[in-house]
Amino acid sequence: MTQALELVVTAKIVSFRNPLYAGLQVGLPCPPPSTVGGFLAGAAGGWDRVPEHTRFAMTFRAAGSGTDLETYHPLGSPGVSTNITIKDRDFLALTTLTVWLAEDIDFWERVVRRPVWPLRLGRSQDLVAARARRVELAGGPGEQGHAIVPDDLAQATGTRMRLTTAVALDRSRTRWNGYRYAALGGRGQVDTGLATAGGQAVALLPPVHPAQLAIAS
């Protein structure tokens, strides 16, 4: 058995923009690992307080989706004004993100119970609620369900996506990886090495800390 910290994060509205579409507000069906890493870093008070080896597993569910309008502020050169525009924005409603952390459990338990900054997921205006509890994970396969898993995982189903795993602090470099996600839930068994008592497969994803993107001097 492996002890882990299980975080359940709920929000009424979230929106995850797909950066592969320049100039468009195309939404993703689930949060990229880098976004969840940013959520954890915000709770901790910044990336300098986050262990560099931090990894986690996650599942994500949304009860609904839609499109609304959002004010868009294009970036321009210093001193150059840009025109504010209105664009469609894809959003997900009544969402639940579950995260499992198998290392530094005491640290993350303190962080979630007393976050340094308000808890947000994705956009700065999308506040969330989170609760934490310790659980035991068993070795062996489990149901894929709504897990975000590596795309090379045997027997995994769902949409194959390129998602951001880590983003440099100055946003000059990004690490991309392949993942699979079944928005309606994958019913098959996958062997990720760990599973919850309820049979949910727990797939630990690659590290998300920006330090891995630092350029060696």
C-alpha positions as CSV (number, residue, x, y, z in Angstrom):
1,M,0.0,0.0,0.0
2,T,1.1,3.5,-0.8
3,Q,0.0,6.5,1.3
4,A,-1.1,9.6,-0.7
5,L,-2.8,12.9,-0.3
6,E,-6.0,13.2,-2.2
7,L,-7.2,16.7,-3.1
8,V,-10.7,17.3,-4.4
9,V,-11.0,20.7,-6.2
10,T,-14.4,22.0,-7.2
11,A,-15.4,25.0,-9.3
12,K,-18.6,26.3,-10.9
13,I,-16.8,27.6,-14.0
14,V,-13.3,26.9,-15.5
15,S,-11.7,27.5,-18.9
16,F,-8.5,26.0,-20.2
17,R,-7.2,27.6,-23.4
18,N,-5.4,25.5,-26.0
19,P,-2.2,27.3,-26.8
20,L,-1.7,25.4,-30.0
21,Y,-4.3,27.7,-31.6
22,A,-2.6,31.2,-31.9
23,G,-5.1,34.1,-31.8
24,L,-8.1,31.8,-31.0
25,Q,-9.8,31.0,-27.7
26,V,-10.1,27.2,-28.2
27,G,-10.9,25.4,-25.0
28,L,-9.4,22.1,-23.7
29,P,-11.6,19.4,-22.2
30,C,-9.4,19.1,-19.2
31,P,-6.6,21.1,-17.4
32,P,-3.1,20.5,-18.6
33,P,-0.6,19.3,-16.0
34,S,1.1,22.7,-16.0
35,T,-2.2,24.4,-15.0
36,V,-2.6,22.0,-12.1
37,G,1.1,22.6,-11.2
38,G,0.3,26.3,-11.2
39,F,-2.6,25.8,-8.9
40,L,-0.3,24.0,-6.4
41,A,2.4,26.6,-6.7
42,G,-0.2,29.4,-6.0
43,A,-1.3,27.5,-2.9
44,A,2.3,27.1,-1.7
45,G,3.1,30.8,-2.4
46,G,5.3,30.4,-5.5
47,W,7.4,27.9,-7.4
48,D,10.4,28.5,-5.1
49,R,8.4,26.8,-2.4
50,V,7.5,23.8,-4.4
51,P,9.7,20.7,-4.4
52,E,11.3,20.3,-7.8
53,H,10.4,16.6,-8.0
54,T,6.7,17.2,-7.6
55,R,4.5,14.8,-9.5
56,F,0.8,14.0,-9.3
57,A,-2.0,12.0,-10.8
58,M,-5.4,13.5,-11.6
59,T,-8.9,12.9,-12.8
60,F,-11.3,15.6,-14.1
61,R,-15.1,15.7,-14.6
62,A,-17.3,18.5,-15.9
63,A,-21.1,18.4,-15.7
64,G,-21.5,20.7,-18.7
65,S,-19.9,23.0,-21.2
66,G,-20.7,26.2,-23.1
67,T,-19.4,29.3,-24.9
68,D,-19.6,32.9,-23.7
69,L,-17.8,36.1,-24.6
70,E,-14.6,37.4,-23.1
71,T,-12.7,40.7,-23.4
72,Y,-9.3,39.9,-25.0
73,H,-6.2,42.1,-24.6
74,P,-3.6,41.3,-27.2
75,L,0.0,41.7,-26.2
76,G,2.0,44.4,-28.0
77,S,5.5,45.8,-27.9
78,P,6.4,48.1,-25.0
79,G,4.8,51.5,-25.5
80,V,2.6,50.3,-28.4
81,S,-1.2,50.2,-27.7
82,T,-3.3,47.3,-29.0
83,N,-7.0,47.1,-29.8
84,I,-9.2,45.3,-27.2
85,T,-11.4,42.7,-28.9
86,I,-14.2,40.4,-27.9
87,K,-13.9,36.7,-28.5
88,D,-15.8,33.5,-27.9
89,R,-14.5,31.5,-24.9
90,D,-15.2,27.9,-24.3
91,F,-15.9,27.0,-20.6
92,L,-16.6,24.0,-18.5
93,A,-19.3,24.0,-15.7
94,L,-19.6,22.3,-12.3
95,T,-16.2,20.7,-12.4
96,T,-14.4,18.4,-10.1
97,L,-10.6,17.9,-10.3
98,T,-9.1,15.1,-8.1
99,V,-5.3,15.1,-7.5
100,W,-3.2,12.5,-5.8
101,L,0.3,13.4,-4.4
102,A,2.4,10.5,-3.2
103,E,5.4,12.5,-1.9
104,D,5.8,15.4,0.5
105,I,2.3,14.6,1.9
106,D,2.7,16.6,5.2
107,F,3.8,19.7,3.2
108,W,0.9,19.6,0.7
109,E,-1.6,18.9,3.4
110,R,-0.5,22.1,5.2
111,V,-0.5,24.1,2.0
112,V,-4.0,23.2,0.9
113,R,-5.5,23.8,4.4
114,R,-3.7,27.2,4.6
115,P,-3.0,28.4,1.1
116,V,-0.8,31.5,0.7
117,W,-2.8,32.8,-2.3
118,P,-6.4,32.4,-3.3
119,L,-7.0,29.0,-4.9
120,R,-7.5,29.4,-8.7
121,L,-7.5,27.0,-11.6
122,G,-6.7,28.3,-15.1
123,R,-7.8,31.9,-15.4
124,S,-7.1,34.3,-12.5
125,Q,-10.8,35.0,-12.0
126,D,-11.9,31.3,-11.7
127,L,-11.8,30.6,-7.9
128,V,-12.0,27.1,-6.6
129,A,-12.6,25.2,-3.4
130,A,-10.3,22.4,-2.2
131,R,-10.3,19.8,0.5
132,A,-7.6,17.2,1.4
133,R,-7.5,13.8,2.9
134,R,-5.0,11.0,3.3
135,V,-5.8,7.8,1.4
136,E,-4.1,4.4,0.8
137,L,-3.4,3.4,-2.8
138,A,-3.0,-0.2,-3.8
139,G,-0.7,-1.7,-6.4
140,G,-2.2,-3.0,-9.6
141,P,-4.6,-2.0,-12.4
142,G,-7.8,0.1,-12.1
143,E,-10.5,1.7,-14.2
144,Q,-9.3,4.5,-16.5
145,G,-12.5,6.5,-15.8
146,H,-11.8,10.3,-16.1
147,A,-8.1,10.1,-15.5
148,I,-5.6,12.1,-17.5
149,V,-3.0,9.5,-18.5
150,P,0.2,9.3,-20.6
151,D,-0.7,8.6,-24.3
152,D,1.6,5.6,-24.4
153,L,-0.2,3.8,-21.6
154,A,-1.3,0.4,-22.9
155,Q,-5.1,0.0,-23.4
156,A,-5.8,3.6,-22.6
157,T,-8.7,5.2,-24.5
158,G,-10.0,8.7,-25.2
159,T,-8.8,11.7,-27.0
160,R,-5.1,12.0,-27.6
161,M,-3.7,15.5,-26.9
162,R,-0.5,17.4,-26.7
163,L,-0.6,19.3,-23.3
164,T,1.8,21.5,-21.5
165,T,3.6,19.7,-18.7
166,A,5.9,22.5,-17.5
167,V,6.3,26.2,-18.5
168,A,9.5,28.2,-17.7
169,L,9.0,31.1,-15.2
170,D,9.8,33.6,-18.0
171,R,7.5,31.6,-20.4
172,S,10.4,31.3,-22.9
173,R,10.3,27.5,-22.9
174,T,7.5,24.9,-22.6
175,R,7.6,21.1,-22.2
176,W,4.9,19.3,-24.1
177,N,3.9,15.7,-23.6
178,G,1.2,13.4,-25.0
179,Y,-1.8,12.5,-22.9
180,R,-5.1,10.7,-23.3
181,Y,-8.4,11.8,-21.7
182,A,-11.9,10.4,-22.0
183,A,-14.4,13.1,-21.2
184,L,-17.2,10.6,-20.8
185,G,-15.1,8.2,-18.8
186,G,-13.0,5.3,-20.1
187,R,-14.5,2.0,-19.0
188,G,-11.5,-0.2,-19.6
189,Q,-8.9,-1.3,-17.1
190,V,-5.4,0.2,-17.3
191,D,-2.3,-0.7,-15.4
192,T,-0.8,2.4,-14.0
193,G,0.8,0.6,-11.0
194,L,-1.6,2.3,-8.5
195,A,-5.3,2.4,-7.8
196,T,-7.7,3.8,-5.2
197,A,-9.8,1.7,-2.9
198,G,-12.7,2.4,-5.2
199,G,-10.8,1.0,-8.2
200,Q,-9.8,4.3,-9.9
201,A,-6.5,4.0,-11.7
202,V,-3.9,6.5,-10.5
203,A,-1.4,7.5,-13.1
204,L,1.5,9.6,-11.9
205,L,2.4,12.2,-14.6
206,P,5.8,13.8,-15.4
207,P,7.2,16.5,-13.0
208,V,5.7,19.9,-13.6
209,H,8.3,22.2,-11.9
210,P,9.7,25.0,-14.2
211,A,13.2,24.2,-12.8
212,Q,13.5,21.3,-15.3
213,L,13.5,23.9,-18.1
214,A,16.3,26.0,-16.8
215,I,19.2,26.5,-19.2
216,A,22.5,25.1,-17.8
217,S,25.2,27.8,-17.6
